[in-house]
Coordinates of C-alpha atoms and ligand atoms in Angstrom, one line a residue:
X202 CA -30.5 3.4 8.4
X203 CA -26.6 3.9 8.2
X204 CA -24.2 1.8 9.2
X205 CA -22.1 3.2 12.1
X206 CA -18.6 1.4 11.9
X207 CA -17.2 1.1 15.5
X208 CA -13.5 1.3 17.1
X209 CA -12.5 -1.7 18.8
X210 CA -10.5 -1.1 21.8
X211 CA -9.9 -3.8 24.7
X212 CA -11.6 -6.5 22.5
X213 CA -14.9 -4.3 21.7
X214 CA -17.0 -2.4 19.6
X215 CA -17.3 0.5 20.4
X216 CA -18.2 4.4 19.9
X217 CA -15.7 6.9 19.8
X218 CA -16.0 8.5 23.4
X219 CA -17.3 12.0 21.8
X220 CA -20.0 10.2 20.2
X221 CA -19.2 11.7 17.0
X222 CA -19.4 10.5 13.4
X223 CA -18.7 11.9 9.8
X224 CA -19.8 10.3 6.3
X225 CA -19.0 7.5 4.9
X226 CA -19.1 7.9 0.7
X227 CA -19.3 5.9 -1.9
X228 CA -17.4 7.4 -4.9
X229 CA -19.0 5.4 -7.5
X230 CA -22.7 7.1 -6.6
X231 CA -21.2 10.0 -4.6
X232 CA -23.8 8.9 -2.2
X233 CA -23.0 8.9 2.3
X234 CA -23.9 4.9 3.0
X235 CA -22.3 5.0 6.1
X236 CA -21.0 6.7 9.4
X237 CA -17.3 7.1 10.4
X238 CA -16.4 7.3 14.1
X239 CA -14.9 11.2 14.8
X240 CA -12.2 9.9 16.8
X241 CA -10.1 11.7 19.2
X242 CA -6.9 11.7 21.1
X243 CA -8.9 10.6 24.0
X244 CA -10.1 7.8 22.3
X245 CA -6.2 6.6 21.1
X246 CA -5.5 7.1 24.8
X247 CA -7.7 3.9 25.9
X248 CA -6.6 2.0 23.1
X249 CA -3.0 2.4 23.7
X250 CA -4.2 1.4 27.7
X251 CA -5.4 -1.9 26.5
X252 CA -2.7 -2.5 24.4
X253 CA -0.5 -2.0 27.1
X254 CA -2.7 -4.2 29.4
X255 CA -2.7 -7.4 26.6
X256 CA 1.1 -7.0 25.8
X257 CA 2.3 -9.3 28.8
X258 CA -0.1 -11.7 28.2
X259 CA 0.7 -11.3 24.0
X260 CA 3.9 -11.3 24.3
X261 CA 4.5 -14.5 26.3
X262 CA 1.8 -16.8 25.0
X263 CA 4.5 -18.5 22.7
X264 CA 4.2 -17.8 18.5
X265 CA 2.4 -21.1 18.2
X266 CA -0.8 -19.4 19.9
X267 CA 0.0 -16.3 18.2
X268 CA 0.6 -18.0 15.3
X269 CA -3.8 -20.3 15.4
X270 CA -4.5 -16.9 16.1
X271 CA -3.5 -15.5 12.7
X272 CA -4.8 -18.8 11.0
X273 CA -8.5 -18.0 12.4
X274 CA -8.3 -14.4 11.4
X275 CA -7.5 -15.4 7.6
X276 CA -9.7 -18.2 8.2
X277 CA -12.5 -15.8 8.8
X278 CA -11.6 -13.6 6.3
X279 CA -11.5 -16.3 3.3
X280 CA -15.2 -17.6 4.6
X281 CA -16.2 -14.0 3.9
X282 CA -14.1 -12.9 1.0
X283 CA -17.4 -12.2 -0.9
X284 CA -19.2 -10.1 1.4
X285 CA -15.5 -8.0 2.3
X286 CA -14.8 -7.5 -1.7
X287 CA -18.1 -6.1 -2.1
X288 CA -17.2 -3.9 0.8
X289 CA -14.0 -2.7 -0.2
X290 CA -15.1 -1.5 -3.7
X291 CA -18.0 0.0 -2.5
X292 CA -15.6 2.1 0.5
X293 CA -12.9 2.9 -2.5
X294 CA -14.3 2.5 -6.3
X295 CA -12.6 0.0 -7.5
X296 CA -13.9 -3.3 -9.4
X297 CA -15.3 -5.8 -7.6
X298 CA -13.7 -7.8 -9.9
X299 CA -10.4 -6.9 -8.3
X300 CA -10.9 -6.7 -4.7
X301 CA -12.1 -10.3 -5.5
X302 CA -9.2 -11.4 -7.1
X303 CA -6.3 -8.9 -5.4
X304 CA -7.5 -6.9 -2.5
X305 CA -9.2 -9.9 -0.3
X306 CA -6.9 -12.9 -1.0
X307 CA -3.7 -10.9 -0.3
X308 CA -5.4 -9.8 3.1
X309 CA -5.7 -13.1 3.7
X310 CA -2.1 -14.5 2.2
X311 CA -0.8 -11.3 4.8
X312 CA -1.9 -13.6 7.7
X313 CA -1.1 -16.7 6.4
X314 CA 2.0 -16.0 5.7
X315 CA 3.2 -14.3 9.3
X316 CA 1.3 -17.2 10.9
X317 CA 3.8 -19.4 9.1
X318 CA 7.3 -17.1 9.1
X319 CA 6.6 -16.6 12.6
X320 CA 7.6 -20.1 13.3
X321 CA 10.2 -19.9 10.7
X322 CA 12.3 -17.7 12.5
X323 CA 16.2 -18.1 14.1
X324 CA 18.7 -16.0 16.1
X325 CA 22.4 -15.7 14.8
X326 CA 24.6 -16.8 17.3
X327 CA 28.3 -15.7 16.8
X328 CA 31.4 -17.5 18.6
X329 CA 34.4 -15.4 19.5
X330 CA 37.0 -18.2 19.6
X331 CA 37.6 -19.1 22.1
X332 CA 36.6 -16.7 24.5
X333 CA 32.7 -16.5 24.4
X334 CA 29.5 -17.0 22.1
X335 CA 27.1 -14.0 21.4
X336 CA 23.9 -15.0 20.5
X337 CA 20.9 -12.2 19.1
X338 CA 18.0 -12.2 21.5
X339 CA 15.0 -10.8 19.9
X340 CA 12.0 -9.8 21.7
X341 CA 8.6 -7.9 20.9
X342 CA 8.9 -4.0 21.3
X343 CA 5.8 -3.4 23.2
X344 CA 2.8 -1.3 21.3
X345 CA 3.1 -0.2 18.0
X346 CA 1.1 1.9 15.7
X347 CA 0.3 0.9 12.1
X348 CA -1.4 3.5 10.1
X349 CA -2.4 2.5 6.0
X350 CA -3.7 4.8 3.2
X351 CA -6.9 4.4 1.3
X352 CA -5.6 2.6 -1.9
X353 CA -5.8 -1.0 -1.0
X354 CA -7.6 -0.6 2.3
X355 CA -7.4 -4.1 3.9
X356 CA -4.4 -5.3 1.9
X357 CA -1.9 -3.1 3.2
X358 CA -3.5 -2.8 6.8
X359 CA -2.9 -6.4 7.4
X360 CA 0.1 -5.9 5.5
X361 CA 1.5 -3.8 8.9
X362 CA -1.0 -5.6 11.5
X363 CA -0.5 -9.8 10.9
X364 CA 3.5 -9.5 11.2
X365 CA 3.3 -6.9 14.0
X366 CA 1.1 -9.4 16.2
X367 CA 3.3 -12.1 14.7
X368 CA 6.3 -11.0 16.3
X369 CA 4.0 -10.4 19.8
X370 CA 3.5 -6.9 20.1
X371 CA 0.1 -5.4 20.7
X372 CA -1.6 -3.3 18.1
X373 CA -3.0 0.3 17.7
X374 CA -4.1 1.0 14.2
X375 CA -5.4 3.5 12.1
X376 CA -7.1 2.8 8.4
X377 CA -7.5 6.0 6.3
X378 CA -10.2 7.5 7.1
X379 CA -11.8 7.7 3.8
X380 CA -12.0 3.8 3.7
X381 CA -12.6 2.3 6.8
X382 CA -15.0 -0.3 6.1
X383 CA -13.0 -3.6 5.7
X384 CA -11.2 -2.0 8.8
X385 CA -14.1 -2.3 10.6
X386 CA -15.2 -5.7 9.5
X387 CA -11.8 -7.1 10.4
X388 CA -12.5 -5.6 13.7
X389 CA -15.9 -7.2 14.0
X390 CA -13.5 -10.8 12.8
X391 CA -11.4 -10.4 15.4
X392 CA -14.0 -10.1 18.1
X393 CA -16.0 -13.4 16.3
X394 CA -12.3 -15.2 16.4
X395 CA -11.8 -14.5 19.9
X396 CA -8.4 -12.6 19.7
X397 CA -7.7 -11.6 23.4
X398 CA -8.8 -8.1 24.1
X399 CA -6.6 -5.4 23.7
X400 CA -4.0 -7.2 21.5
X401 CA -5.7 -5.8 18.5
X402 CA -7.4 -2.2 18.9
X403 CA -8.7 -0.3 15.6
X404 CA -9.3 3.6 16.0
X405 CA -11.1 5.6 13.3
X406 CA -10.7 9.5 12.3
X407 CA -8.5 11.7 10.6
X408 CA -4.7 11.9 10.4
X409 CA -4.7 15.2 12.9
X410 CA -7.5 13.7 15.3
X411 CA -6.1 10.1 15.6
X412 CA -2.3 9.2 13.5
X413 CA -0.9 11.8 15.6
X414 CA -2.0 11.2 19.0
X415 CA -0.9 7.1 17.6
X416 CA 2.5 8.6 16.6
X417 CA 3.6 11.0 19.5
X418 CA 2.1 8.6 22.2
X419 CA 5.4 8.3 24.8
X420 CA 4.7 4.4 25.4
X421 CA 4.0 3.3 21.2
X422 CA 7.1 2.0 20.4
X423 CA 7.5 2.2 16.8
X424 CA 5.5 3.7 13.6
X425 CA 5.1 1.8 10.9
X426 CA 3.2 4.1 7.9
X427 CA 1.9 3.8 4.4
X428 CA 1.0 6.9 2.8
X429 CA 1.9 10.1 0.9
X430 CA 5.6 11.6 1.3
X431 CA 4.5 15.2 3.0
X432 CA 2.7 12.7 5.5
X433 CA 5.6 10.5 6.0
X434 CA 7.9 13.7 6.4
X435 CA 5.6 15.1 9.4
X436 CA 5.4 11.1 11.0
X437 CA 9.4 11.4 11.0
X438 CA 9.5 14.9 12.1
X439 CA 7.3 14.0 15.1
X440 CA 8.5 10.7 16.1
X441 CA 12.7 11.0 15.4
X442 CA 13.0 12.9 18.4
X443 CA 11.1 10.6 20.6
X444 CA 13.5 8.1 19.0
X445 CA 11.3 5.6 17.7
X446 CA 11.6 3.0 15.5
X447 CA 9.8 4.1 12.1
X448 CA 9.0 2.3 8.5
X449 CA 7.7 4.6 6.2
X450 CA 6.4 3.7 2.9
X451 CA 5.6 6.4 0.7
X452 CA 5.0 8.1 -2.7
X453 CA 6.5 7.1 -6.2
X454 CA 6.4 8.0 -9.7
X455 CA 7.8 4.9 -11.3
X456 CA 9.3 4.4 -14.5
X457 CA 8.8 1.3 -17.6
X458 CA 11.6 1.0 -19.4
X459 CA 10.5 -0.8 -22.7
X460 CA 13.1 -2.2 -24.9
X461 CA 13.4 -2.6 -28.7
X462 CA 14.4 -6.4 -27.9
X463 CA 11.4 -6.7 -25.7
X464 CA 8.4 -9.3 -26.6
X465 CA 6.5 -6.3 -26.9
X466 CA 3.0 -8.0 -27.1
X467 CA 3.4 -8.6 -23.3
X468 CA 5.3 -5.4 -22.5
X469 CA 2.3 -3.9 -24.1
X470 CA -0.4 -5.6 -21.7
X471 CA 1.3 -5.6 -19.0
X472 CA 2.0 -1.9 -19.3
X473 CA -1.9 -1.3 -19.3
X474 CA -2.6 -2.8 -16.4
X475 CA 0.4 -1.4 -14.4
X476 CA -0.6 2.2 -15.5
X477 CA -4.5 1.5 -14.7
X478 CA -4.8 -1.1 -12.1
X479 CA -7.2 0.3 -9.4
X480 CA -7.5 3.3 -11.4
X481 CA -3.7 4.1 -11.4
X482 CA -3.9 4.0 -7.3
X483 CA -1.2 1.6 -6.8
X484 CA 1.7 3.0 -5.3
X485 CA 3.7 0.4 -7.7
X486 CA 2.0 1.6 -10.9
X487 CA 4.5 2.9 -13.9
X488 CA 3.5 6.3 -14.1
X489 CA 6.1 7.4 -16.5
X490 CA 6.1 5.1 -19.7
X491 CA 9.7 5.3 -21.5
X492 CA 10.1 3.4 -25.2
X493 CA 13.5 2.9 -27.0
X494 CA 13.0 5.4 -30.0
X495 CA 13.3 2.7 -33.1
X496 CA 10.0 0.8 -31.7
X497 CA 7.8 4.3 -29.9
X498 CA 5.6 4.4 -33.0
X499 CA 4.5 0.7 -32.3
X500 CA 4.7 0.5 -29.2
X501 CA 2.3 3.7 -28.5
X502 CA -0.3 2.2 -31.3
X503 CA -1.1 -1.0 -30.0
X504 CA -0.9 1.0 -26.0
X505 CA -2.9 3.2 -27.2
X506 CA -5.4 0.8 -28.6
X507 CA -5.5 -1.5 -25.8
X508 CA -6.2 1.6 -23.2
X509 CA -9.3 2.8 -25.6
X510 CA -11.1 -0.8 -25.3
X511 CA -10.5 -0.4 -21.2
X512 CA -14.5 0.3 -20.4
X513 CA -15.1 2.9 -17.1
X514 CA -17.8 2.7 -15.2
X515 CA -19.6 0.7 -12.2
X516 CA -17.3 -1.1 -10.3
X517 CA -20.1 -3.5 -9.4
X518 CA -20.4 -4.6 -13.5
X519 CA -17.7 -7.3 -14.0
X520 CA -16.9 -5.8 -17.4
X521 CA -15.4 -2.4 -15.6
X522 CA -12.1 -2.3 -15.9
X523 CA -12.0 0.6 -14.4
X524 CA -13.8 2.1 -11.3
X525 CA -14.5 5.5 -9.4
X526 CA -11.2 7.1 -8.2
X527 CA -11.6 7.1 -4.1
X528 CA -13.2 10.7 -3.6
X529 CA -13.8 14.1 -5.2
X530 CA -11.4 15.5 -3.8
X531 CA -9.2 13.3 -5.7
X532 CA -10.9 13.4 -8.7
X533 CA -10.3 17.1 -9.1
X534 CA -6.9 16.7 -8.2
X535 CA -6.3 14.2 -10.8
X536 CA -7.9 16.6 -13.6
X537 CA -5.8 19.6 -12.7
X538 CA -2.8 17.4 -13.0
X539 CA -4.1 16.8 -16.9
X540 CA -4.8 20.1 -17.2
X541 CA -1.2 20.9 -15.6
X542 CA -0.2 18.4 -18.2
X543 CA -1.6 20.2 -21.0
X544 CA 0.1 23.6 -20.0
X545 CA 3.3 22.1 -19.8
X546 CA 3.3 20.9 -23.5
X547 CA 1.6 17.7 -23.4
X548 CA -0.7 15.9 -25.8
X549 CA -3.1 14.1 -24.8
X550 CA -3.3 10.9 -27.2
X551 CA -6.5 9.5 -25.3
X552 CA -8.7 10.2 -22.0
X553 CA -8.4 13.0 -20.3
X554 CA -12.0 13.9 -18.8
X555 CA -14.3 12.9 -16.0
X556 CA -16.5 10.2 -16.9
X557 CA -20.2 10.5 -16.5
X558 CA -21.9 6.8 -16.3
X559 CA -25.3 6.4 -17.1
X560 CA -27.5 5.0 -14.0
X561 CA -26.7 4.9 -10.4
X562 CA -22.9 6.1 -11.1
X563 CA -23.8 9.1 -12.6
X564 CA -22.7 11.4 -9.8
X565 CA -19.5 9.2 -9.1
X566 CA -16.1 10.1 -9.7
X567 CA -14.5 8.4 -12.4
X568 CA -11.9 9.5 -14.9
X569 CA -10.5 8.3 -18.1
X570 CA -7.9 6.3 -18.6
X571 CA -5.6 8.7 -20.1
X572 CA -2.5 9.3 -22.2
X573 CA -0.1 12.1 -22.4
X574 CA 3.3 12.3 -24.3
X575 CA 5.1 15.1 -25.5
X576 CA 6.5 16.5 -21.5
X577 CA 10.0 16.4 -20.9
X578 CA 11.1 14.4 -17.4
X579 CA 11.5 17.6 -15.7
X580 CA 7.9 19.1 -15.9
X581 CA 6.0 19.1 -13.2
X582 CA 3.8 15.9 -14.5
X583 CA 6.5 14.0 -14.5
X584 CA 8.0 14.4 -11.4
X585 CA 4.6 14.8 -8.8
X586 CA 2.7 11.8 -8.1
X587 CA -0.8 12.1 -9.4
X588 CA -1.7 9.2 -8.1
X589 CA -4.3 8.3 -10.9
X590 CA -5.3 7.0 -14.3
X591 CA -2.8 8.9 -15.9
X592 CA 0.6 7.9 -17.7
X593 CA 2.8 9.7 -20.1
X594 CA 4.9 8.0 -22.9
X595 CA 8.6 9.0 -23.6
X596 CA 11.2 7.6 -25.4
X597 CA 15.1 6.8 -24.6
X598 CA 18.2 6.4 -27.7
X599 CA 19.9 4.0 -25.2
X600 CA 20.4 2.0 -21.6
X601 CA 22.5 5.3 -20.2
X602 CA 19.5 7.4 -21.4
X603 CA 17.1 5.4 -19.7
X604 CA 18.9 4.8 -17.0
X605 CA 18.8 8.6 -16.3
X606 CA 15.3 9.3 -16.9
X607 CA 14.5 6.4 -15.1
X608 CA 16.2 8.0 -11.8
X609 CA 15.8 11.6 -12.8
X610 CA 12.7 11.6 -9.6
X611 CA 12.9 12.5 -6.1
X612 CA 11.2 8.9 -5.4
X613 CA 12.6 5.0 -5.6
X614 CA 10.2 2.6 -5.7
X615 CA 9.5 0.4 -8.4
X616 CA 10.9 -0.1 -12.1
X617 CA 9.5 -2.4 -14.8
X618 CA 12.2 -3.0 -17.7
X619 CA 10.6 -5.0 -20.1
X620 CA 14.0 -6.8 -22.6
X621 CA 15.2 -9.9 -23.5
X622 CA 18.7 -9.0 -23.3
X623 CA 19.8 -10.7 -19.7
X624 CA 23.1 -8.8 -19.4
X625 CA 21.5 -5.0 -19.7
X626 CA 18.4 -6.3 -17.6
X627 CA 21.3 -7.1 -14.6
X628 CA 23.2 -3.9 -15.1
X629 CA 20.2 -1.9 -15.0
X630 CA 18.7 -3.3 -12.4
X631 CA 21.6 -2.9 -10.4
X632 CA 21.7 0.6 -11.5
X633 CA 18.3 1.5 -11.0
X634 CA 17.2 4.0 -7.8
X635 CA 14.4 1.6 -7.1
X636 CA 13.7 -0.3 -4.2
X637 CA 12.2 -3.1 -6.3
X638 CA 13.1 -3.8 -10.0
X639 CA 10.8 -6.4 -11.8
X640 CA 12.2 -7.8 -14.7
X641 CA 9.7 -8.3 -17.7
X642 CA 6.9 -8.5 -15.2
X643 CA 4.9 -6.1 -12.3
X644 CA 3.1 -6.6 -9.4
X645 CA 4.8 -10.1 -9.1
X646 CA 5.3 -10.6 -5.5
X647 CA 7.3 -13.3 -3.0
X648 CA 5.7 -11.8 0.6
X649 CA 9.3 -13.1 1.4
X650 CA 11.4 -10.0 -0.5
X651 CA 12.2 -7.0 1.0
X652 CA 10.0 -4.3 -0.2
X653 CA 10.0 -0.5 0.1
X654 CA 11.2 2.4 -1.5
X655 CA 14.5 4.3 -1.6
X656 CA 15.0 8.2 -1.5
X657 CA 11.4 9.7 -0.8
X658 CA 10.0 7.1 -1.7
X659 CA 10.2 6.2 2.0
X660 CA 12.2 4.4 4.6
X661 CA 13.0 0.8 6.0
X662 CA 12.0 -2.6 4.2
X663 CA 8.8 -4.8 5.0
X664 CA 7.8 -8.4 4.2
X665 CA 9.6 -11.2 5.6
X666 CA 11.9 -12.1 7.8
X667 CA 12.6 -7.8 7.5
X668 CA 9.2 -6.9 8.7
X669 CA 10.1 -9.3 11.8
X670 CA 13.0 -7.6 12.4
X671 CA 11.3 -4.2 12.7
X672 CA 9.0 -5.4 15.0
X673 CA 11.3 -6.6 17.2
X674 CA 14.2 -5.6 19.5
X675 CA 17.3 -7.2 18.8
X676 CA 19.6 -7.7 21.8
X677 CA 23.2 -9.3 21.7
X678 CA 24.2 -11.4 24.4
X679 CA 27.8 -12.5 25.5
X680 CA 28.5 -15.2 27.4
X681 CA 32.0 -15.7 28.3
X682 CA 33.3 -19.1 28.0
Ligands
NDP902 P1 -1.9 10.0 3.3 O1 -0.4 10.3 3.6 O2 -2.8 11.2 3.1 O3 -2.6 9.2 4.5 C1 -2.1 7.9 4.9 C2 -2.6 7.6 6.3 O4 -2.0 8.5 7.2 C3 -4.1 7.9 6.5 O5 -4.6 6.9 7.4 C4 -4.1 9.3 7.0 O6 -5.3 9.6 7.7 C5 -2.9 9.2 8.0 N1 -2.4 10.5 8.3 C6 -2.6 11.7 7.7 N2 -1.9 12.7 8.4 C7 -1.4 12.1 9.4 C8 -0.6 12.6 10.5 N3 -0.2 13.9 10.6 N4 -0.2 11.8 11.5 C9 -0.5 10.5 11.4 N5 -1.3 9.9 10.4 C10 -1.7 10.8 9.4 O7 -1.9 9.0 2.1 P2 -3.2 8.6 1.3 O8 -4.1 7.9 2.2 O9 -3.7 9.7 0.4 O10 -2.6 7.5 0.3 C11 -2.0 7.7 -0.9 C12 -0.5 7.7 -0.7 O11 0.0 6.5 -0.2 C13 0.3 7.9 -2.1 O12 1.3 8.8 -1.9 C14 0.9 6.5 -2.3 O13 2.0 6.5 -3.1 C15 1.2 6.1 -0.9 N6 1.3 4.6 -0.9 C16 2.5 4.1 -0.7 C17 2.7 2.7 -0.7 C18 4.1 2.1 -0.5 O14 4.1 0.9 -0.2 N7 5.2 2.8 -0.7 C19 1.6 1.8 -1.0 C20 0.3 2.5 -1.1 C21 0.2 3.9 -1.1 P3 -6.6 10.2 7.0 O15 -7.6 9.2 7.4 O16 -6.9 11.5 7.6 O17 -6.4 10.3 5.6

């Protein structure tokens, strides 16, 4: 028997109200293990009604309640960080290993760490000598809608949800639809923790059916979205006019900029895993690899040998370092990207196929790590996200060359610049169209920085006292001496 994953709305479990479910599947087996409520607009409508109904409550109960609340949920969620990281890479592919290790803890750091900023926070008070003081009021907006993609399912929907409850507002949220499950056991958490009903409600279906009754809903307050750019563009498009407040995080096609004064032995590692982490589904993954000419040769060798030894295949064996990519669907479009690739000029230097594992993944879908060079930064490849296990290598003469091939994208994420020079690391970084630069690192994060992406690469900054911010709205008050 399947298991049917439930909304919860007004603090339970329930059925969507049509009684309708699609499949749940597995991409390592390609196999439906579970049912996926078909919700609809209907079914948003009651969630945002006992939103509304929890918000006074919510809202008033003072952030050191809010605040034990948040401590029970990641409470619950480290007593069953096993039992969620085997769910999460069965719902997306990836290695259990990682969900372990990434996926889980950070869901659980997310709550932590709005539990604690929550009571952390200050209003600026201004004096206007000698006439009056202004001080900044900030209050909770209301009902907001949080809606998360499918990469790193309960990661980034606790990324939106714990500082959005922080700040006092009540919830309505939407996981992608393709990986629901740790959604759903979150859900099942909350009711176990006792979280008063309706200040959390989870709603499941697709983008049409659901986001968009979430995003053009009169009394949700503000939008805060992580997905693809086209998405994020029809969010904005719906909600500008209703003048809401929005955060969109979106698409990226980041660079590495390797240097010939780099310590190349940990540019090189590094480099692997921020081109194949998750299978290349990290919207923080270098997707475009570019090497200072004098050191390319050496630099693609020991890259090259490194990615060959990466092993593909069950996400369940602890030796994958790889997984499944999260559907079909996406595994088909990764492979006309190569192919795309190919057309364009490109060599493929290793990878480039579907993988077939022996045993129960043999009807997953997983892909090969894979290599391409020879594309110019214009070509298609290099400029579309692919979203996948796929990087090309490029080189640069010097900083003003890499500087421009770093930028030459419609996106602004995330740059890696791997040198040992401190002065060219500075003026790049200040240079860069990124909206974070790591220095000789990736994936090194402070849930206290700013963090978001510049041109369409999205809109707005999360994490810390930012994120607060959003969720808030900030009043000035004057008071005449
Ligand atoms: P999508 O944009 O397809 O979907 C994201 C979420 O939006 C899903 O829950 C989806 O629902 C929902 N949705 C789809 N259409 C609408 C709509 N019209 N109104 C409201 N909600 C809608 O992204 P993916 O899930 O494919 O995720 C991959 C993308 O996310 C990549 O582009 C990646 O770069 C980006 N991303 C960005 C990050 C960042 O921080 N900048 C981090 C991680 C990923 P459904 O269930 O139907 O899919």
């Amino acid at each position: 028997m399947q298991e049917k994953i439930q909304n919860l709305i007004g603090g339970k479990l329930c059925p969507p109200i049509n009684q309708t479910y699609f499949d749940n599947i597995n991409p390592a087996t390609g196999e439906v293990y579970a049912q996926i409520p078909d919700s609809q607009a209907e079914d948003v409508a009651t969630a945002i009604e006992a939103a509304e109904k929890a918000f006074p409550s919510w809202s008033s109960c003072g952030q050191e309640l809010r605040s034990k609340f948040l401590h029970k949920i990641a409470d619950a969620i480290e007593a069953n960080l096993d039992a969620l990281a085997l769910d999460e890479s069965i719902d997306n592919g990836k290695p259990l290993s990682l969900a372990k290790s990434v996926d889980i803890p950070r869901a659980v750091s997310n709550f932590r760490f709005f539990a604690s900023a929550i009571l952390h926070t200050h209003n600026e008070s201004h004096y206007t000598e000698p006439i009056a003081i202004n001080y900044t009021h900030r209050s909770p907006l209301g009902v907001v809608g949080c809606i998360s993609p499918w990469n790193l399912p309960l990661y980034l929907f606790t990324w939106k949800i714990a500082p959005a409850l922080a700040a006092g507002n009540c919830v309505v949220a939407k996981p992608s639809e393709i990986t629901p499950m740790t959604a759903y056991r979150l859900s099942q958490i909350c009711v176990e923790v006792g979280l008063p009903a309706g200040v959390l409600n989870i709603v499941h279906g697709f983008g049409a059916s659901v986001g968009e009754p979430i995003v053009v809903a009169p009394t949700v307050k503000a939008i805060s979205f992580t997905g693809g750019t086209q998405t994020g563009a029809r969010i904005a498009a719906l909600a500008a006019p209703m003048f809401k407040k929005l955060s969109l995080e979106l698409g990226g096609k980041n660079a590495n900029l390797i240097f010939a004064d780099c310590k190349l032995e940990e540019a090189v590692a590094t480099s692997v895993r921020s081109s194949f982490a998750n299978q290349g589904q990290i919207c923080l993954c270098g997707s475009r690899i570019l090497v200072e000419k004098s050191i390319y040769e050496d630099f693609k060798t020991e890259f090259i040998k490194q990615v060959k030894a990466l092993k593909t295949g069950d996400p369940l064996d602890e030796h994958s370092n790889l997984g499944a990519v999260v559907s079909e669907a996406h595994q088909q479009k990764v492979l006309s990207y190569i192919a795309l690739a190919q057309k364009e000029g490109g060599k493929i230097l290793t990878g480039g196929n579907a993988v077939k594992p022996e045993g129960r993944c043999e009807n997953g879908f997983f892909i090969e790590p894979t290599v391409i060079e020879n594309l110019n930064q214009n070509c298609r490849t290099n400029q579309e996200e692919i979203f996948g296990p796929v990087v090309t290598l490029d080189t640069f003469d010097n900083d003003a060359e890499a500087l421009a091939k770093a930028n030459a994208t419609t996106y602004g994420l995330a740059t890696s610049v791997w040198t040992e020079n401190l002065t060219r690391a500075h003026n790049l970084a200040q240079k860069l169209e990124s909206g974070v630069v790591w220095i000789n690192c990736w994936l090194l994060r402070d849930l206290r920085t700013p963090f978001g992406g510049m041109k369409q690469s999205g809109v707005g900054r999360e994490g810390g006292f930012e994120v607060l911010k959003f969720f808030s709205e900030e009043k000035n008050i004057c008071i005449k001496l």
